Amino acid sequence: MNKRDDYWDFLKGLGIFTVFYAHTIGGWNYIDWGYYIAPDSLNYSIWLFFKCVFAAAIPVFFFISGYFTPVKIESAGEYYKKRGLRIIIPFFVWSGIYSLVNLFIYKQDVTLLSFILGTNGIQLYFLAAMIQLMLLTPMLTAAKNKKLMLIICVLITLINDILHLRYWIVNNSIPNNEMILFTCFIAYYYLGIYFKANVDVSRLNCRRMRIISAVLVALVFAAFTVSAFYLNFLTDSTNVAISYNNPLNLFYSIALILFIMSFKDLYKSNAFNDRVAWVGKMSMEFFTVHWIFMNPIKTWAQRVLMGSYYWSSHFVISAITFVLCLVYIWIRDRMLTAANRNK
């Protein structure tokens, strides 16, 4: 049996906190709550800058998921059975939990369709998109011309981002695209599949590649950030599409993935890295449960600030959410251990 490569778990562990921060800063609705930040203020600039920095967090997760997808699938049925249960069961369990929370605590309308699509828990879009990509995986891995398939997948995500951004600028709202969420992430997912099957990762682990990819990240991120600021000032809006669905985020995320891959051979196991890797191994639990803790914490923080805004508050909210998730996982593991002993 091959030894598990902790580098990928380490990346997912780092990614979890960046996802927490991205969800904190992206879901802070300043206009509806009366916390509007003037577009010419320093706080606004810091807020938008961090939104752009962490916009690549989810794409990296999809890349890793694609990287660990089997290069060749002999039986689609067996693949769906093995892989599908690991995603579908947590998805519907947590969709049910968030449906009950919305219904009885937040007094929001809950329908059968919202339960099936997972829209009652905003962060469940990740699992919904993974289910859609899982269904497409046998076709993706069977492609004979993998370079052409990669180009097609990149174009799908690029077109999706362009249309999504245009819709948001015109309507200032999210389009109902739950049925085709995979279009947002298929480029990153297939890039992972492509890397696993066709790229010698060891060739990327050199000083030259680190310098080239770092320069590429800097250049693309600069263009990405400038465009995000321009679109915000142009539309006078604090919507998230200008960062997360900005077409330049696609190229920023790909450049960042290349940069991350160039450091793989430098990873060393130590006390800190091993703890971060453990968080990565628990990434599914962190991802599914964090909104239960984060949402009331954000609500409390927004009321305490009483109309003021401090960009550092997002770090505090993310840290508190992270700690509560750790406590939840510890209690859950203790209960499961006790239950196994009683069998």
CSV table of C-alpha atoms in Angstrom, one decimal:
chain,number,residue,atom,x,y,z
A,1,MET,CA,0.0,0.0,0.0
A,2,ASN,CA,1.3,3.4,-1.0
A,3,LYS,CA,2.1,5.8,1.9
A,4,ARG,CA,-0.2,8.8,2.0
A,5,ASP,CA,1.4,12.0,0.8
A,6,ASP,CA,0.9,14.5,3.6
A,7,TYR,CA,1.8,17.4,1.4
A,8,TRP,CA,-1.7,17.4,-0.2
A,9,ASP,CA,-3.3,17.2,3.3
A,10,PHE,CA,-1.1,20.1,4.4
A,11,LEU,CA,-2.4,22.1,1.4
A,12,LYS,CA,-6.0,21.3,2.3
A,13,GLY,CA,-5.3,22.2,5.9
A,14,LEU,CA,-4.1,25.6,4.9
A,15,GLY,CA,-6.9,25.8,2.4
A,16,ILE,CA,-9.6,25.3,5.1
A,17,PHE,CA,-8.7,28.5,7.0
A,18,THR,CA,-8.5,30.5,3.7
A,19,VAL,CA,-12.0,29.1,2.8
A,20,PHE,CA,-13.2,30.2,6.2
A,21,TYR,CA,-11.9,33.7,5.7
A,22,ALA,CA,-13.2,33.8,2.1
A,23,HIS,CA,-16.7,32.9,3.4
A,24,THR,CA,-16.5,35.4,6.2
A,25,ILE,CA,-15.4,38.3,4.0
A,26,GLY,CA,-17.5,37.3,1.0
A,27,GLY,CA,-20.7,36.8,2.9
A,28,TRP,CA,-20.6,40.0,4.9
A,29,ASN,CA,-23.5,41.9,3.3
A,30,TYR,CA,-22.6,45.5,4.0
A,31,ILE,CA,-25.5,47.2,2.3
A,32,ASP,CA,-28.4,45.1,3.7
A,33,TRP,CA,-27.0,45.3,7.2
A,34,GLY,CA,-26.1,49.0,7.0
A,35,TYR,CA,-22.3,48.3,7.0
A,36,TYR,CA,-21.6,50.0,3.7
A,37,ILE,CA,-18.0,50.8,3.1
A,38,ALA,CA,-17.3,53.9,1.0
A,39,PRO,CA,-15.5,52.8,-2.2
A,40,ASP,CA,-12.8,55.4,-1.6
A,41,SER,CA,-12.0,54.3,1.9
A,42,LEU,CA,-8.9,52.4,3.1
A,43,ASN,CA,-11.0,49.7,4.7
A,44,TYR,CA,-12.8,49.1,1.5
A,45,SER,CA,-9.5,48.7,-0.4
A,46,ILE,CA,-8.2,46.2,2.3
A,47,TRP,CA,-11.5,44.3,2.2
A,48,LEU,CA,-11.5,43.9,-1.6
A,49,PHE,CA,-7.7,43.1,-1.7
A,50,PHE,CA,-8.2,40.1,0.7
A,51,LYS,CA,-11.2,39.0,-1.3
A,52,CYS,CA,-9.0,38.7,-4.3
A,53,VAL,CA,-6.2,37.0,-2.4
A,54,PHE,CA,-8.4,34.2,-1.2
A,55,ALA,CA,-10.5,33.9,-4.3
A,56,ALA,CA,-8.3,30.9,-5.4
A,57,ALA,CA,-9.0,28.9,-2.3
A,58,ILE,CA,-11.8,26.8,-3.7
A,59,PRO,CA,-10.2,26.3,-7.1
A,60,VAL,CA,-7.2,24.7,-5.4
A,61,PHE,CA,-9.5,22.3,-3.6
A,62,PHE,CA,-11.0,21.2,-6.9
A,63,PHE,CA,-7.6,20.8,-8.4
A,64,ILE,CA,-6.5,18.5,-5.6
A,65,SER,CA,-9.8,16.5,-6.0
A,66,GLY,CA,-9.1,16.1,-9.7
A,67,TYR,CA,-5.4,15.1,-9.0
A,68,PHE,CA,-6.6,12.2,-6.8
A,69,THR,CA,-9.2,11.0,-9.3
A,70,PRO,CA,-8.3,7.6,-10.9
A,71,VAL,CA,-6.5,8.2,-14.2
A,72,LYS,CA,-8.4,5.3,-15.8
A,73,ILE,CA,-11.9,4.1,-14.7
A,74,GLU,CA,-12.7,0.6,-15.8
A,75,SER,CA,-16.2,0.6,-14.5
A,76,ALA,CA,-18.3,3.7,-14.1
A,77,GLY,CA,-20.7,1.9,-11.9
A,78,GLU,CA,-18.0,0.8,-9.5
A,79,TYR,CA,-16.5,4.3,-9.5
A,80,TYR,CA,-19.9,5.9,-8.7
A,81,LYS,CA,-20.5,3.3,-5.9
A,82,LYS,CA,-17.2,3.9,-4.3
A,83,ARG,CA,-16.8,7.6,-4.8
A,84,GLY,CA,-20.4,8.6,-4.8
A,85,LEU,CA,-21.4,7.4,-1.4
A,86,ARG,CA,-18.5,9.3,0.2
A,87,ILE,CA,-19.9,12.6,-1.2
A,88,ILE,CA,-23.6,12.0,-1.6
A,89,ILE,CA,-24.3,10.8,2.0
A,90,PRO,CA,-22.5,13.8,3.7
A,91,PHE,CA,-24.2,16.1,1.2
A,92,PHE,CA,-27.8,15.0,2.0
A,93,VAL,CA,-27.1,14.6,5.8
A,94,TRP,CA,-25.9,18.2,6.0
A,95,SER,CA,-28.5,19.5,3.6
A,96,GLY,CA,-31.1,18.1,5.9
A,97,ILE,CA,-29.4,19.7,9.0
A,98,TYR,CA,-29.2,23.1,7.3
A,99,SER,CA,-32.8,22.8,6.1
A,100,LEU,CA,-33.9,22.2,9.7
A,101,VAL,CA,-31.8,25.1,10.9
A,102,ASN,CA,-33.2,27.5,8.3
A,103,LEU,CA,-36.8,26.3,9.0
A,104,PHE,CA,-36.9,26.4,12.7
A,105,ILE,CA,-34.1,28.9,13.7
A,106,TYR,CA,-34.0,31.4,10.9
A,107,LYS,CA,-37.7,31.0,9.9
A,108,GLN,CA,-36.9,30.7,6.2
A,109,ASP,CA,-38.8,28.8,3.5
A,110,VAL,CA,-37.5,25.3,2.9
A,111,THR,CA,-38.6,23.2,-0.1
A,112,LEU,CA,-37.8,19.7,-1.4
A,113,LEU,CA,-35.9,21.2,-4.3
A,114,SER,CA,-33.8,23.4,-2.0
A,115,PHE,CA,-33.0,20.2,0.1
A,116,ILE,CA,-32.0,18.2,-3.0
A,117,LEU,CA,-29.9,21.0,-4.4
A,118,GLY,CA,-28.3,21.8,-1.0
A,119,THR,CA,-29.1,25.5,-1.3
A,120,ASN,CA,-30.2,25.7,2.4
A,121,GLY,CA,-26.5,25.5,3.4
A,122,ILE,CA,-24.7,28.0,1.3
A,123,GLN,CA,-21.3,26.3,1.5
A,124,LEU,CA,-22.8,23.0,0.3
A,125,TYR,CA,-22.3,24.2,-3.3
A,126,PHE,CA,-18.8,22.6,-3.0
A,127,LEU,CA,-20.3,19.1,-2.5
A,128,ALA,CA,-23.0,19.8,-5.1
A,129,ALA,CA,-20.4,20.7,-7.7
A,130,MET,CA,-18.3,17.7,-6.7
A,131,ILE,CA,-21.3,15.4,-7.2
A,132,GLN,CA,-21.8,16.8,-10.7
A,133,LEU,CA,-18.1,16.5,-11.5
A,134,MET,CA,-18.1,13.0,-10.2
A,135,LEU,CA,-20.9,12.1,-12.7
A,136,LEU,CA,-18.8,13.5,-15.5
A,137,THR,CA,-15.5,11.9,-14.4
A,138,PRO,CA,-15.7,8.7,-16.4
A,139,MET,CA,-16.2,10.8,-19.6
A,140,LEU,CA,-13.4,13.2,-18.6
A,141,THR,CA,-10.9,10.4,-17.9
A,142,ALA,CA,-11.8,8.5,-21.1
A,143,ALA,CA,-10.9,11.4,-23.4
A,144,LYS,CA,-8.2,10.4,-25.8
A,145,ASN,CA,-7.0,13.9,-26.6
A,146,LYS,CA,-6.4,15.1,-23.0
A,147,LYS,CA,-4.9,18.5,-24.1
A,148,LEU,CA,-8.1,19.2,-26.2
A,149,MET,CA,-10.2,18.2,-23.2
A,150,LEU,CA,-8.2,20.5,-20.9
A,151,ILE,CA,-8.7,23.4,-23.4
A,152,ILE,CA,-12.5,22.7,-23.5
A,153,CYS,CA,-12.8,22.6,-19.7
A,154,VAL,CA,-10.9,25.9,-19.3
A,155,LEU,CA,-13.1,27.5,-21.9
A,156,ILE,CA,-16.2,26.2,-20.1
A,157,THR,CA,-15.1,27.8,-16.9
A,158,LEU,CA,-14.0,31.0,-18.6
A,159,ILE,CA,-17.3,31.4,-20.4
A,160,ASN,CA,-19.2,30.6,-17.2
A,161,ASP,CA,-17.2,33.4,-15.3
A,162,ILE,CA,-17.8,35.9,-18.1
A,163,LEU,CA,-21.6,35.2,-18.2
A,164,HIS,CA,-21.8,35.0,-14.4
A,165,LEU,CA,-20.0,38.4,-13.9
A,166,ARG,CA,-22.1,40.0,-16.6
A,167,TYR,CA,-25.3,38.8,-15.0
A,168,TRP,CA,-24.3,40.1,-11.6
A,169,ILE,CA,-23.2,43.5,-12.9
A,170,VAL,CA,-26.6,43.9,-14.7
A,171,ASN,CA,-28.9,42.4,-12.0
A,172,ASN,CA,-26.8,42.6,-8.8
A,173,SER,CA,-27.8,39.1,-7.9
A,174,ILE,CA,-26.7,35.5,-8.1
A,175,PRO,CA,-28.0,33.6,-11.2
A,176,ASN,CA,-29.8,30.3,-10.4
A,177,ASN,CA,-27.1,28.0,-11.7
A,178,GLU,CA,-27.3,25.2,-9.1
A,179,MET,CA,-28.0,22.6,-11.8
A,180,ILE,CA,-24.7,23.4,-13.7
A,181,LEU,CA,-22.4,24.3,-10.8
A,182,PHE,CA,-19.7,22.1,-12.3
A,183,THR,CA,-19.1,24.8,-15.0
A,184,CYS,CA,-17.5,27.0,-12.3
A,185,PHE,CA,-14.9,24.5,-11.4
A,186,ILE,CA,-14.4,22.0,-14.2
A,187,ALA,CA,-11.2,23.7,-15.4
A,188,TYR,CA,-9.5,23.2,-12.0
A,189,TYR,CA,-10.8,19.7,-11.6
A,190,TYR,CA,-9.7,18.5,-15.0
A,191,LEU,CA,-6.4,20.3,-14.6
A,192,GLY,CA,-5.8,18.0,-11.6
A,193,ILE,CA,-6.7,15.0,-13.7
A,194,TYR,CA,-4.4,16.2,-16.5
A,195,PHE,CA,-1.5,16.8,-14.1
A,196,LYS,CA,-1.8,13.4,-12.6
A,197,ALA,CA,-1.8,11.6,-16.0
A,198,ASN,CA,0.5,13.7,-18.1
A,199,VAL,CA,2.8,15.9,-16.0
A,200,ASP,CA,6.0,14.8,-14.2
A,201,VAL,CA,5.5,16.9,-11.0
A,202,SER,CA,9.2,16.4,-10.0
A,203,ARG,CA,10.2,18.5,-13.0
A,204,LEU,CA,8.2,21.4,-11.6
A,205,ASN,CA,10.2,21.3,-8.3
A,206,CYS,CA,13.1,23.5,-9.1
A,207,ARG,CA,14.2,27.1,-8.3
A,208,ARG,CA,13.6,28.2,-11.9
A,209,MET,CA,10.0,27.1,-11.8
A,210,ARG,CA,9.4,28.7,-8.5
A,211,ILE,CA,10.7,32.0,-9.8
A,212,ILE,CA,8.7,31.8,-13.0
A,213,SER,CA,5.5,30.8,-11.3
A,214,ALA,CA,5.9,33.5,-8.6
A,215,VAL,CA,6.3,36.2,-11.2
A,216,LEU,CA,3.3,34.8,-13.1
A,217,VAL,CA,1.2,34.8,-9.9
A,218,ALA,CA,2.2,38.4,-9.2
A,219,LEU,CA,1.5,39.7,-12.7
A,220,VAL,CA,-1.9,37.9,-13.0
A,221,PHE,CA,-2.9,38.8,-9.5
A,222,ALA,CA,-2.1,42.5,-10.1
A,223,ALA,CA,-4.3,42.5,-13.2
A,224,PHE,CA,-7.0,40.6,-11.4
A,225,THR,CA,-7.0,43.0,-8.4
A,226,VAL,CA,-7.0,46.1,-10.6
A,227,SER,CA,-10.0,44.7,-12.6
A,228,ALA,CA,-11.9,43.9,-9.4
A,229,PHE,CA,-11.4,47.4,-8.1
A,230,TYR,CA,-12.4,48.9,-11.4
A,231,LEU,CA,-15.6,46.8,-11.5
A,232,ASN,CA,-16.5,47.7,-7.9
A,233,PHE,CA,-16.1,51.4,-8.6
A,234,LEU,CA,-17.9,51.1,-11.9
A,235,THR,CA,-20.9,49.3,-10.4
A,236,ASP,CA,-20.7,50.8,-6.9
A,237,SER,CA,-21.4,47.3,-5.6
A,238,THR,CA,-19.9,45.0,-3.0
A,239,ASN,CA,-21.0,41.7,-4.7
A,240,VAL,CA,-18.6,38.8,-4.8
A,241,ALA,CA,-18.7,38.2,-8.5
A,242,ILE,CA,-16.1,40.8,-9.2
A,243,SER,CA,-13.5,38.6,-7.4
A,244,TYR,CA,-14.7,35.0,-7.3
A,245,ASN,CA,-16.3,35.0,-10.8
A,246,ASN,CA,-13.9,37.4,-12.4
A,247,PRO,CA,-12.5,35.7,-15.5
A,248,LEU,CA,-9.0,36.7,-14.4
A,249,ASN,CA,-9.4,34.7,-11.2
A,250,LEU,CA,-9.2,31.6,-13.5
A,251,PHE,CA,-5.7,32.5,-14.6
A,252,TYR,CA,-4.7,33.7,-11.1
A,253,SER,CA,-5.8,30.3,-9.7
A,254,ILE,CA,-4.0,28.3,-12.3
A,255,ALA,CA,-0.8,30.3,-11.8
A,256,LEU,CA,-1.1,29.8,-8.0
A,257,ILE,CA,-1.5,26.0,-8.5
A,258,LEU,CA,1.7,25.9,-10.6
A,259,PHE,CA,3.4,27.9,-7.8
A,260,ILE,CA,2.2,25.5,-5.1
A,261,MET,CA,3.2,22.5,-7.1
A,262,SER,CA,6.8,23.8,-7.5
A,263,PHE,CA,7.2,23.5,-3.7
A,264,LYS,CA,6.1,19.9,-3.3
A,265,ASP,CA,9.6,18.4,-2.8
A,266,LEU,CA,10.4,21.0,-0.1
A,267,TYR,CA,7.7,19.8,2.2
A,268,LYS,CA,9.0,18.3,5.5
A,269,SER,CA,7.2,16.5,8.2
A,270,ASN,CA,7.4,18.4,11.5
A,271,ALA,CA,5.1,19.1,14.5
A,272,PHE,CA,3.4,22.2,12.9
A,273,ASN,CA,3.1,20.7,9.4
A,274,ASP,CA,1.7,17.4,10.7
A,275,ARG,CA,-1.0,19.3,12.7
A,276,VAL,CA,-2.0,21.3,9.5
A,277,ALA,CA,-2.0,18.0,7.6
A,278,TRP,CA,-4.4,16.5,10.1
A,279,VAL,CA,-6.7,19.4,9.6
A,280,GLY,CA,-6.5,18.7,5.9
A,281,LYS,CA,-7.5,15.1,6.5
A,282,MET,CA,-10.6,16.4,8.3
A,283,SER,CA,-11.3,19.0,5.6
A,284,MET,CA,-14.7,17.5,4.7
A,285,GLU,CA,-15.9,17.8,8.4
A,286,PHE,CA,-14.6,21.4,8.6
A,287,PHE,CA,-16.2,22.4,5.3
A,288,THR,CA,-19.6,20.9,6.1
A,289,VAL,CA,-20.0,22.1,9.7
A,290,HIS,CA,-18.4,25.5,9.7
A,291,TRP,CA,-21.4,27.5,8.5
A,292,ILE,CA,-23.5,26.5,11.6
A,293,PHE,CA,-20.9,28.3,13.7
A,294,MET,CA,-19.8,31.0,11.4
A,295,ASN,CA,-23.3,32.5,10.6
A,296,PRO,CA,-24.3,33.3,14.1
A,297,ILE,CA,-20.8,34.6,14.9
A,298,LYS,CA,-20.9,37.0,11.9
A,299,THR,CA,-24.4,38.1,12.9
A,300,TRP,CA,-23.2,38.8,16.5
A,301,ALA,CA,-20.1,40.6,15.2
A,302,GLN,CA,-22.0,42.8,12.8
A,303,ARG,CA,-24.4,43.9,15.6
A,304,VAL,CA,-21.5,44.5,18.1
A,305,LEU,CA,-19.7,46.7,15.5
A,306,MET,CA,-22.8,48.8,15.2
A,307,GLY,CA,-22.2,50.0,11.7
A,308,SER,CA,-18.4,50.2,12.0
A,309,TYR,CA,-16.1,48.0,9.9
A,310,TYR,CA,-12.7,46.6,10.8
A,311,TRP,CA,-11.1,44.3,8.2
A,312,SER,CA,-9.3,42.4,11.0
A,313,SER,CA,-12.7,41.2,12.4
A,314,HIS,CA,-12.7,38.6,9.6
A,315,PHE,CA,-9.6,37.0,10.9
A,316,VAL,CA,-11.2,36.9,14.4
A,317,ILE,CA,-14.4,35.4,13.1
A,318,SER,CA,-12.5,32.8,11.1
A,319,ALA,CA,-10.4,31.8,14.1
A,320,ILE,CA,-13.4,31.4,16.4
A,321,THR,CA,-15.1,29.3,13.8
A,322,PHE,CA,-12.0,27.2,13.4
A,323,VAL,CA,-11.8,26.5,17.1
A,324,LEU,CA,-15.5,25.6,17.4
A,325,CYS,CA,-15.1,23.2,14.5
A,326,LEU,CA,-12.1,21.6,16.3
A,327,VAL,CA,-14.2,21.2,19.4
A,328,TYR,CA,-17.1,19.6,17.4
A,329,ILE,CA,-14.7,17.1,15.7
A,330,TRP,CA,-13.2,16.2,19.0
A,331,ILE,CA,-16.6,15.6,20.6
A,332,ARG,CA,-17.8,13.6,17.6
A,333,ASP,CA,-14.7,11.4,17.6
A,334,ARG,CA,-15.0,10.8,21.4
A,335,MET,CA,-18.7,9.8,20.9
A,336,LEU,CA,-17.8,7.5,18.0
A,337,THR,CA,-15.0,5.9,20.0
A,338,ALA,CA,-17.3,5.3,22.9
A,339,ALA,CA,-20.0,3.8,20.6
A,340,ASN,CA,-17.5,1.4,19.1
A,341,ARG,CA,-16.4,0.2,22.5
A,342,ASN,CA,-20.0,-0.5,23.5
A,343,LYS,CA,-20.6,-2.8,20.5
